[in-house]
Coordinates of C-alpha atoms in Angstrom, one line a residue:
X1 CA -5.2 -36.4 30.6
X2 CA -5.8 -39.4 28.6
X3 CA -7.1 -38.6 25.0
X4 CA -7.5 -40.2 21.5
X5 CA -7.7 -37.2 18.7
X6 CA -8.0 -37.5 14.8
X7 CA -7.7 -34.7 12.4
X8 CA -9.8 -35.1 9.1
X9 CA -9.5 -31.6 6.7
X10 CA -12.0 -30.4 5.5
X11 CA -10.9 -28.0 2.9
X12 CA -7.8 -26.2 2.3
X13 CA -7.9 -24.0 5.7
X14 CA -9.8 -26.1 7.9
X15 CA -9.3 -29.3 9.9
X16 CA -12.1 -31.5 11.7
X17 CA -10.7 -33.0 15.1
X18 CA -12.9 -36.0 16.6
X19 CA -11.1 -36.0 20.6
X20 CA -12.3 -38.3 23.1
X21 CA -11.7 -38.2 26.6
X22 CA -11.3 -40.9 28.7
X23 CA -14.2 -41.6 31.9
X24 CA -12.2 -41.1 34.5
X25 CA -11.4 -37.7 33.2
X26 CA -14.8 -37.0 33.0
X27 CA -15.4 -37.8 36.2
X28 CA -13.1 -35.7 37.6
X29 CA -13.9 -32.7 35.6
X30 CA -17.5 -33.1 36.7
X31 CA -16.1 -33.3 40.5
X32 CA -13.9 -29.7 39.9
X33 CA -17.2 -28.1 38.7
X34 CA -19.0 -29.4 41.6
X35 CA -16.1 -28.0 44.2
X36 CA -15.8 -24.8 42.0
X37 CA -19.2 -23.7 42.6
X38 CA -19.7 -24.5 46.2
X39 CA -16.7 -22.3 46.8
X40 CA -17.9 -19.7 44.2
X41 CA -21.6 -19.4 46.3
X42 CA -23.0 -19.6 49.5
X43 CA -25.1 -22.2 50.4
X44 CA -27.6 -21.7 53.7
X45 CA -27.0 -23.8 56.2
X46 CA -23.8 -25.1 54.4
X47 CA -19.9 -23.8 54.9
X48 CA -18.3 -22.5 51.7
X49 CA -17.1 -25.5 49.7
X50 CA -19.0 -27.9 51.6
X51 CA -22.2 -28.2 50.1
X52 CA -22.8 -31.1 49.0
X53 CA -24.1 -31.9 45.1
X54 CA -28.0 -33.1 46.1
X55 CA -27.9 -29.5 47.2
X56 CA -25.8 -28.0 44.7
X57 CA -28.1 -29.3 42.1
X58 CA -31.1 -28.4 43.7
X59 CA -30.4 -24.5 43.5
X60 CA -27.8 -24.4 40.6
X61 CA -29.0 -27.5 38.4
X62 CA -27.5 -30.6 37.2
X63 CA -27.1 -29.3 33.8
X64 CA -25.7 -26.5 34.3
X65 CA -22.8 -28.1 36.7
X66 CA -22.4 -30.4 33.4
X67 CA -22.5 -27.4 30.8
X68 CA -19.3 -25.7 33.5
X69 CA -17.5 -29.4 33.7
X70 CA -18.2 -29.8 30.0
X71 CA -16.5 -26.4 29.3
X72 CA -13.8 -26.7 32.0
X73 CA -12.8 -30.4 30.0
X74 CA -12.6 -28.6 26.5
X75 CA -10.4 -26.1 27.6
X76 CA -7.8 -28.4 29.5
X77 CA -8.1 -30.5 26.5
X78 CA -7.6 -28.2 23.6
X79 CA -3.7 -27.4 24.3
X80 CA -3.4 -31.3 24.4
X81 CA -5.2 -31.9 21.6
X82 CA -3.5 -29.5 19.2
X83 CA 0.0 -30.6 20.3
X84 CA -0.7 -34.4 19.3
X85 CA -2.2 -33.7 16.2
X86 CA 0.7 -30.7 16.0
X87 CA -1.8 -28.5 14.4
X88 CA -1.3 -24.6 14.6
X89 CA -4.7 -23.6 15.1
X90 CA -5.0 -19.6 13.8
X91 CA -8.4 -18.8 15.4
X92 CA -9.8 -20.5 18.4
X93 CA -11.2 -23.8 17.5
X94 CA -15.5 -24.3 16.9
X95 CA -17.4 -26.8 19.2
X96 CA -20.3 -25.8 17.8
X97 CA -23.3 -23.8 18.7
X98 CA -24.6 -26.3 21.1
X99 CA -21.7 -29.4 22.2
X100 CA -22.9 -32.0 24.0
X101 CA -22.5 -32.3 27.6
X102 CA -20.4 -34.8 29.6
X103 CA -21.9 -38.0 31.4
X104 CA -20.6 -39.4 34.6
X105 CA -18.8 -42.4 34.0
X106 CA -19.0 -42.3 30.4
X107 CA -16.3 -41.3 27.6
X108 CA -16.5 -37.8 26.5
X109 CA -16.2 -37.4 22.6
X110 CA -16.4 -33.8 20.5
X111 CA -15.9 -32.3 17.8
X112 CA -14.1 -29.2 16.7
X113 CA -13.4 -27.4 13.3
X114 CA -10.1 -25.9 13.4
X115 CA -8.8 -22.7 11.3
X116 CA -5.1 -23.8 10.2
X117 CA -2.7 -22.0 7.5
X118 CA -3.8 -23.1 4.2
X119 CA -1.1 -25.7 2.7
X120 CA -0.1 -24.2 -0.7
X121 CA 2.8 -25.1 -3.4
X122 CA 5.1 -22.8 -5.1
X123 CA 5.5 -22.0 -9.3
X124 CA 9.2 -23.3 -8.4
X125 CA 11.0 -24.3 -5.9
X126 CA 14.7 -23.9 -7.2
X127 CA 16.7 -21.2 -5.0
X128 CA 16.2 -17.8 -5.8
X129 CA 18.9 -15.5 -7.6
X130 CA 19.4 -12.4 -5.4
X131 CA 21.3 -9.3 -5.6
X132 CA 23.7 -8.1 -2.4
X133 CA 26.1 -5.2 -1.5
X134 CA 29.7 -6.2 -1.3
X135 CA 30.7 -6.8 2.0
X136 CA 33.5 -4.0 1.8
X137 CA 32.4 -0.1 2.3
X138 CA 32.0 1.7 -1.1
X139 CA 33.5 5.0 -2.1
X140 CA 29.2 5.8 -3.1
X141 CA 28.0 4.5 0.1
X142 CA 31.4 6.4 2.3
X143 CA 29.9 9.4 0.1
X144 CA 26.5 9.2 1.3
X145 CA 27.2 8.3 4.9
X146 CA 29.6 11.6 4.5
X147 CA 26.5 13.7 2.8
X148 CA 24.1 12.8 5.4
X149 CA 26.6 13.9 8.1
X150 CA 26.7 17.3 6.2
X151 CA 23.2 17.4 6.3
X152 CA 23.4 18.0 10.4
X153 CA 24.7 21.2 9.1
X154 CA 23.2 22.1 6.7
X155 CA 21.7 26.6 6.6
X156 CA 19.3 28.0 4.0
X157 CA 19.8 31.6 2.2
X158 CA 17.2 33.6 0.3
X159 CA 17.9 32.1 -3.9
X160 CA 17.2 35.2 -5.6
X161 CA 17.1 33.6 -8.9
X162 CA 14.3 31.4 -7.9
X163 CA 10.7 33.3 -8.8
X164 CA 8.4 30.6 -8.3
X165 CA 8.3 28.1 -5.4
X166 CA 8.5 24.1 -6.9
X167 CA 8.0 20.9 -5.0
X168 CA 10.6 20.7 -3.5
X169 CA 11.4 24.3 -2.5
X170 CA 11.8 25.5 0.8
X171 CA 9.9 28.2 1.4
X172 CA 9.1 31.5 3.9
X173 CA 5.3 32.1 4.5
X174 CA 2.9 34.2 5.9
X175 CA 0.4 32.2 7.2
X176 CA -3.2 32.7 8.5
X177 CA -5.5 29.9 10.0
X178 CA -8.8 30.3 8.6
X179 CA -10.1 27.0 9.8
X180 CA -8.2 23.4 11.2
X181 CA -4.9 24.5 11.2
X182 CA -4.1 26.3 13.8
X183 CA -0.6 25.0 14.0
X184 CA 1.3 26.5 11.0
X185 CA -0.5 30.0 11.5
X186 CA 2.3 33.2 11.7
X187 CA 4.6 35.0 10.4
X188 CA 7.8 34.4 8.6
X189 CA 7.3 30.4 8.3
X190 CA 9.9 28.1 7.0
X191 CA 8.4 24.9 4.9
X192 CA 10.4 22.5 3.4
X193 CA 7.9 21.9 1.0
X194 CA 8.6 17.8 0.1
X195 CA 9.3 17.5 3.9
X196 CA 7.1 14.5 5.1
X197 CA 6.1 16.1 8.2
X198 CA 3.3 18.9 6.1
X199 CA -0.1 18.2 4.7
X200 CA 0.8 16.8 1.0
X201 CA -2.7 18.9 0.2
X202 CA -0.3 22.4 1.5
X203 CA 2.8 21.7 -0.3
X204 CA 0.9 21.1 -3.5
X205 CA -1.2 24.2 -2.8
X206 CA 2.3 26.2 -2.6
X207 CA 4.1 24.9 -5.2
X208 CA 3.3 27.3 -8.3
X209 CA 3.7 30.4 -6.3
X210 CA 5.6 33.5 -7.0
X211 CA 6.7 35.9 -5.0
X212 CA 4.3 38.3 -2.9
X213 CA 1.8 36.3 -4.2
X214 CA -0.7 35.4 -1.6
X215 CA -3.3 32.5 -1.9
X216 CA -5.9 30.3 -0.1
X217 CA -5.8 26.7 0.2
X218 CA -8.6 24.2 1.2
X219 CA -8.6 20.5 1.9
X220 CA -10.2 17.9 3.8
X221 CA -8.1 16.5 6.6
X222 CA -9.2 12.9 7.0
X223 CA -7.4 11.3 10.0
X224 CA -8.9 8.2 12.2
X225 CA -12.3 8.1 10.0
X226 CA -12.7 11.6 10.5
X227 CA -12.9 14.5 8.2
X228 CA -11.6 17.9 9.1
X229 CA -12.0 21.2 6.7
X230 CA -9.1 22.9 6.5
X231 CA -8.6 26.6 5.3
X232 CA -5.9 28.9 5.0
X233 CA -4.1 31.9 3.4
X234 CA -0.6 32.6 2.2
X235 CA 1.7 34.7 1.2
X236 CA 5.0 33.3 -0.1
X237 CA 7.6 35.7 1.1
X238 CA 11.0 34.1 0.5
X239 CA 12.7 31.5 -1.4
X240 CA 15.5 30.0 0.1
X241 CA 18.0 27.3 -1.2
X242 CA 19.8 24.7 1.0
X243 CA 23.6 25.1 1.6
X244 CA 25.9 22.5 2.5
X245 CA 28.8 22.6 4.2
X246 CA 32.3 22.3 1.8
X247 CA 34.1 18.9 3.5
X248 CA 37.9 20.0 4.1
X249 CA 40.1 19.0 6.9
X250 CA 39.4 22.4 8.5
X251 CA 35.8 21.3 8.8
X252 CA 36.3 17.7 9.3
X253 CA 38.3 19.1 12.5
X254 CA 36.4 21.6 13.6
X255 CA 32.7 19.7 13.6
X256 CA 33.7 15.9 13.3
X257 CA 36.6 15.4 15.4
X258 CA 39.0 14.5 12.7
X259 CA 42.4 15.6 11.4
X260 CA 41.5 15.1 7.9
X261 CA 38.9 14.1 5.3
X262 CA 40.9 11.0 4.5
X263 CA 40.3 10.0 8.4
X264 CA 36.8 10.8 8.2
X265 CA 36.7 8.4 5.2
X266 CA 38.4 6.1 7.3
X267 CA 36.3 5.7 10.2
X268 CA 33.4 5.9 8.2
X269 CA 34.7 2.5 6.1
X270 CA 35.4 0.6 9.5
X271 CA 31.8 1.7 10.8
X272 CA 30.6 0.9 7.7
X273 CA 32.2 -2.7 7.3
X274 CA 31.0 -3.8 11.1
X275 CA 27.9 -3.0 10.5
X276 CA 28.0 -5.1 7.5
X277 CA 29.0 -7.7 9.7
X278 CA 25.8 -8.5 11.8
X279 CA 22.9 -6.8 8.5
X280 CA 24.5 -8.4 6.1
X281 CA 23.6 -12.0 6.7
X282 CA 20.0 -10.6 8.0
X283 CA 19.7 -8.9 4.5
X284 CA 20.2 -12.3 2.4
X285 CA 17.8 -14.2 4.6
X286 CA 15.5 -11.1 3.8
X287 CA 16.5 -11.4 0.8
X288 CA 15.5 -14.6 -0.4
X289 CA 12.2 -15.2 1.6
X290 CA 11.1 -12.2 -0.3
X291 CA 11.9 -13.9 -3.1
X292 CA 10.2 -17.4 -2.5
X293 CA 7.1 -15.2 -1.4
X294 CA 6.6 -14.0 -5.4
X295 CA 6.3 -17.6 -5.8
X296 CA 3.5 -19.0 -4.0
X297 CA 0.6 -20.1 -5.9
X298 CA -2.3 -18.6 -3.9
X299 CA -4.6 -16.0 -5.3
X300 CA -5.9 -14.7 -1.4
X301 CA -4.5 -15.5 1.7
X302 CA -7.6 -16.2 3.8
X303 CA -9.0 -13.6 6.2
X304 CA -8.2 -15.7 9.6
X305 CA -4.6 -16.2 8.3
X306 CA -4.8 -12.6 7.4
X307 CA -6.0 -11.4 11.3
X308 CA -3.5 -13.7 12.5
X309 CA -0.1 -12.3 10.7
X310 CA -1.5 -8.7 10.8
X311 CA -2.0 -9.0 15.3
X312 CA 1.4 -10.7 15.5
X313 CA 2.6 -7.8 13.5
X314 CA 1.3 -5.2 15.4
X315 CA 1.8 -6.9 18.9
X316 CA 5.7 -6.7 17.7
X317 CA 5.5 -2.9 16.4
X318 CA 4.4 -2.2 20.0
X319 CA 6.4 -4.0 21.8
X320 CA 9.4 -2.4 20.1
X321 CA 8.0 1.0 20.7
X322 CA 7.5 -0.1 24.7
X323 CA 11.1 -1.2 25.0
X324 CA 12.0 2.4 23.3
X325 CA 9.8 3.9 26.1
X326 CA 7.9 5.4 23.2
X327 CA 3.6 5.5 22.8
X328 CA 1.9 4.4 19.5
X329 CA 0.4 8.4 19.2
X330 CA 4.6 9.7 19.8
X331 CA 5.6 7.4 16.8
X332 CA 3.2 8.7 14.7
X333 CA 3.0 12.3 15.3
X334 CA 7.0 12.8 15.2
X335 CA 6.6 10.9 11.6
X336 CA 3.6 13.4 10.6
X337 CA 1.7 9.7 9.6
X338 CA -1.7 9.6 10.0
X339 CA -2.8 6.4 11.7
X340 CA -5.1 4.9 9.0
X341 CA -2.1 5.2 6.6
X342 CA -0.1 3.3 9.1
X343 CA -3.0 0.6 9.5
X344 CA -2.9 0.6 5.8
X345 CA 0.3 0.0 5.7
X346 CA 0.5 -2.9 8.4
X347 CA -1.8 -4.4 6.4
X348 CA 0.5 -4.7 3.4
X349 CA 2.9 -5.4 5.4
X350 CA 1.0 -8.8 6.8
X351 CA 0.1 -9.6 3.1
X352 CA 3.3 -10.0 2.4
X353 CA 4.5 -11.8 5.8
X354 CA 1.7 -14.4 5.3
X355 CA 2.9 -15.2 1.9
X356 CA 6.1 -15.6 2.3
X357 CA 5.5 -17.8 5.7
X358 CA 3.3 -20.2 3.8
X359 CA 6.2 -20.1 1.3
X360 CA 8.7 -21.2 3.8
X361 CA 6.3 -24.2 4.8
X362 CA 6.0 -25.0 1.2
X363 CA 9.7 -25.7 1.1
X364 CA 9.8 -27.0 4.3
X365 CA 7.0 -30.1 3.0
X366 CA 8.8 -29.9 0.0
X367 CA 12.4 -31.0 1.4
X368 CA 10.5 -33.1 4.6
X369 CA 12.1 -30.7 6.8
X370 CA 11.7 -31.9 10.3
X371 CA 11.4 -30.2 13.3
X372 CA 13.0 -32.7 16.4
X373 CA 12.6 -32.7 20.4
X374 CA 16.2 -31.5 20.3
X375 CA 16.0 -29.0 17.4
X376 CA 12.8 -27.4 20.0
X377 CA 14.7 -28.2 23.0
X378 CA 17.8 -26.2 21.7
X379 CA 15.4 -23.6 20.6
X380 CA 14.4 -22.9 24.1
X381 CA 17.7 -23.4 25.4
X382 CA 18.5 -19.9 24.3
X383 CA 16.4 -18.1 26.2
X384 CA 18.0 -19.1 29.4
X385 CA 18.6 -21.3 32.1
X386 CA 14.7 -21.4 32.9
X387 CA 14.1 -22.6 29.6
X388 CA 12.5 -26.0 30.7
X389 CA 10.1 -24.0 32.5
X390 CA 9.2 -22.2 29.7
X391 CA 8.7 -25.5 27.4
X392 CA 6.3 -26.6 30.4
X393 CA 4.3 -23.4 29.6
X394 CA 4.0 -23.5 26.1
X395 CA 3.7 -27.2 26.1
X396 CA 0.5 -26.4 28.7
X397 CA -0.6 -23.7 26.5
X398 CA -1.0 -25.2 23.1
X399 CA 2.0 -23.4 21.8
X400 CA 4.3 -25.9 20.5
X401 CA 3.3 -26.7 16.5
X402 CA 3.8 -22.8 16.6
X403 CA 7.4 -23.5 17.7
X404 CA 7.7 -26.7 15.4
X405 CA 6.2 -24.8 13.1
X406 CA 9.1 -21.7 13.0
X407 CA 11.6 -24.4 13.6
X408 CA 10.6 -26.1 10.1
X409 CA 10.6 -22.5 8.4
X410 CA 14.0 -21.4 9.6
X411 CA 15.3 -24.8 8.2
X412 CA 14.1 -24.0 5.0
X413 CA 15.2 -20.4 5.3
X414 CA 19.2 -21.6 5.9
X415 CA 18.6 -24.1 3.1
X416 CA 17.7 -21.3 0.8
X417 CA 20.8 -19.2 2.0
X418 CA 23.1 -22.0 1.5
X419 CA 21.4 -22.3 -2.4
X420 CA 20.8 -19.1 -3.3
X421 CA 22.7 -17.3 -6.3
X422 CA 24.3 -14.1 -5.3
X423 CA 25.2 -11.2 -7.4
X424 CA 27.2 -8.7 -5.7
X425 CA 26.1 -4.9 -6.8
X426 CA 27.1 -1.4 -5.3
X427 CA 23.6 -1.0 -4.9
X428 CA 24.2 3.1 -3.6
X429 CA 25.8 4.0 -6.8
X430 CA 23.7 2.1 -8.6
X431 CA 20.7 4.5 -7.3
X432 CA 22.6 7.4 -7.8
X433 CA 22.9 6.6 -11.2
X434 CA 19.5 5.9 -11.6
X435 CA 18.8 9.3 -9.7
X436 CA 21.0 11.0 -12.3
X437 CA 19.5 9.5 -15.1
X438 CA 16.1 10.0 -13.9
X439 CA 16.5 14.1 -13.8
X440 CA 17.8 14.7 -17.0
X441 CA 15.1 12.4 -18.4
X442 CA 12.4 14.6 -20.2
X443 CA 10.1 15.2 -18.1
X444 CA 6.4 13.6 -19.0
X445 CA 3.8 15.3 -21.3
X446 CA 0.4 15.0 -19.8
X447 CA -2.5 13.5 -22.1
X448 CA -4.4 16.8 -21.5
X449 CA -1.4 18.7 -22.3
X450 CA -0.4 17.5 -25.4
X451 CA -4.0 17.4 -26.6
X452 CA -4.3 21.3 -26.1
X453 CA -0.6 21.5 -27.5
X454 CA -1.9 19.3 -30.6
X455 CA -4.9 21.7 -30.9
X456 CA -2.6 24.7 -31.0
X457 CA -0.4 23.6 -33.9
X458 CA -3.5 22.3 -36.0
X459 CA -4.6 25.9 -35.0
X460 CA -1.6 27.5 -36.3
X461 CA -1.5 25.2 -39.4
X462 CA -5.0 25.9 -40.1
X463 CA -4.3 29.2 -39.9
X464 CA -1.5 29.1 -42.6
X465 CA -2.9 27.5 -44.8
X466 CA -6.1 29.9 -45.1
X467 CA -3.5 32.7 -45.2

């Protein structure tokens, strides 16, 4: 199709495109609307697809052939158009209210406004410094591959020296359903009380208990806009503790498949160190986009940008799940999330992939990275031996600034790899240590708490003195 397009912006987020399409185009859009419709409808006296236009515009009308040809151009058009001006377009583009309609014989011009990602700039644009885990296996992350294994087998006994359940206790209840919650109703119950998979309202109604002491907890379940009283009572029976397993070559053996602890450690380091192979790289690009997100200068990403990052988002959660053979409502339930959390959460989550996308184009502009025929051709070139047939699609389909577009931002993501300063840390013992020092920290006064333990001691000094 022969075109002339023009891209003015507008503001920030928006581009004004003036396209122009040739007469003879016209023309022959305005002779497919004509043949669409006398295939689409019956005419008397007239075979299917024959009728000819005096008729056709007789019963249908003139303008509203024109208003289908005038439509039928725009949308043949608007791939073109977007791919010569190599604008990524994030919401379909705006003819207006009321476009013009074609003419025969006569040029066809129109105008659309065009959401596009805003183009921002960056507080710096000097490489980031990053931290990374060494490349070898670590005795602390050998350890806590080894600890999770124990976990697998893992039994609880009653703790008799417990008398009060805490947050993270695990607990035996009796429990009766007074209303909503059904499910946790019976005898003898086991909770793991800072399990993820229980109501956060239960395990905070528990925690505090003694033993034989019964109670009734109340909440408001709210789940999918929907709220849901919840009632019930219970009596904490038991207090169990969690017992590990001791790791000795005997066990090792027996439940592992190893001689010794030493080849447990072993195998654990090689599985360890492969794996490392293929995330590690992953990690740093992670890494450092994360980094260059921080530093975009943008106060809000606007909403159409927004919708955009959060449907791709979600259209790849999906997919993932589909290839698992898993359903949206299976992912959620064996997690014990509630799907507005989850929302809420791929809403963050798109935040923070917006920003650091408009990042990468910011360093992309900023270093004139370039995205070539061959760079896309080798890009489709991966998928297969089809692949021109793919290009061909996309081409037809408007898609290709989106590729030149991801082209340009992986450039700048190997370019910040490549620059990047690298501190290697043993990030696993790192947060053990900061585990460690965390509970032997004192723990916290409350405002209220110390208020009513001031009162007390001006009490008690108050007291002494008038004694």
């Amino acid at each position: 199709m022969n075109i002339t397009a023009t891209a003015d912006k507008t503001t920030n987020d928006k581009v004004k495109i003036t396209v122009t399409v040739s007469a003879t185009d016209v023309d022959a859009a305005i002779d497919g609307a004509y043949k669409d419709i006398a295939k689409k409808y019956a005419f008397q006296g007239f075979r299917r697809g024959r009728a000819p236009r005096p008729v056709i515009n007789g019963i249908v009308g003139k303008q509203a052939v024109f208003a289908q040809a005038t439509e039928d151009l725009i949308q043949n058009v608007q791939p073109q158009m977007l791919d010569e001006l190599d604008i990524v377009a994030i919401s379909k583009p705006d003819y207006g209210e009321d476009p013009k309609l074609v003419e025969e014989h006569k040029d066809f011009t129109v105008e659309a406004l065009v959401s596009v990602p805003p183009v921002c700039e960056l507080d710096t644009y000097d490489a980031p410094s990053i931290t990374m885990p060494p490349e070898h296996a670590t005795d602390a992350e050998i350890d806590r591959q080894i600890d999770q294994l124990l976990s697998y087998n893992t039994t609880y006994e009653e703790d008799k020296d417990a008398k009060q359940a805490t947050e993270s206790s695990v607990v035996v209840l009796d429990v009766k359903n007074i209303e909503g919650l059904p499910e946790f109703e019976g005898s003898a119950r086991q909770f793991v009380l800072d399990s993820p998979y229980i109501p956060q309202e239960f395990a905070q109604g528990v925690t505090g208990m003694k033993l034989d002491e019964s109670k009734e907890i109340s909440w408001v379940r709210k789940e999918d806009k929907k709220e849901t009283p919840v009632k019930v009572n219970v009596t904490l029976k038991t207090l169990k503790r969690a017992v590990k397993p001791e790791l000795t070559d005997e066990f090792a053996k027996k439940s592992m498949g190893f001689d010794t602890v030493e080849k447990l450690r072993d195998a654990i380091k090689e599985e360890i160190e492969n794996d490392k192979k293929t995330s590690l790289p992953s990690l740093k690009e992670d890494r450092v986009v994360e980094a260059m997100g921080e530093h975009l200068k943008l106060d809000e990403v606007p909403e159409d940008y927004q919708k955009q990052v959060f449907s791709e988002l979600a259209n790849e959660f999906l997919s993932q799940l589909q290839r698992q053979g898993a359903t949206l409502d299976m992912y959620l339930a064996s997690r014990g999330i509630k799907s507005d959390d989850f929302l809420a959460d791929l809403h963050v989550q798109a935040q923070e992939r917006a920003r650091q996308s408009l990042a990468l184009n910011a360093i992309a502009n900023k270093l004139n990275l370039e995205a070539t025929e061959a760079d896309v051709e080798e890009e489709f070139k991966s998928v297969g031996k089809d692949y021109k047939k793919q290009m061909a699609q996309f081409k037809k389909n408007g898609q290709m600034p989106a590729i030149r577009e991801s082209i340009r931002r992986s450039k700048a993501v190997k370019w910040l790899v490549e620059n990047a300063s690298v501190e290697v840390v043993d990030e696993v013992a790192q947060a053990n240590k900061d585990a460690e020092k965390k509970a032997k920290a004192p723990k916290k006064t409350s405002k209220k708490s110390a208020d009513k333990a001031s009162s007390k001691g001006a009490e008690k000094k108050t007291a002494k003195t008038e004694k």
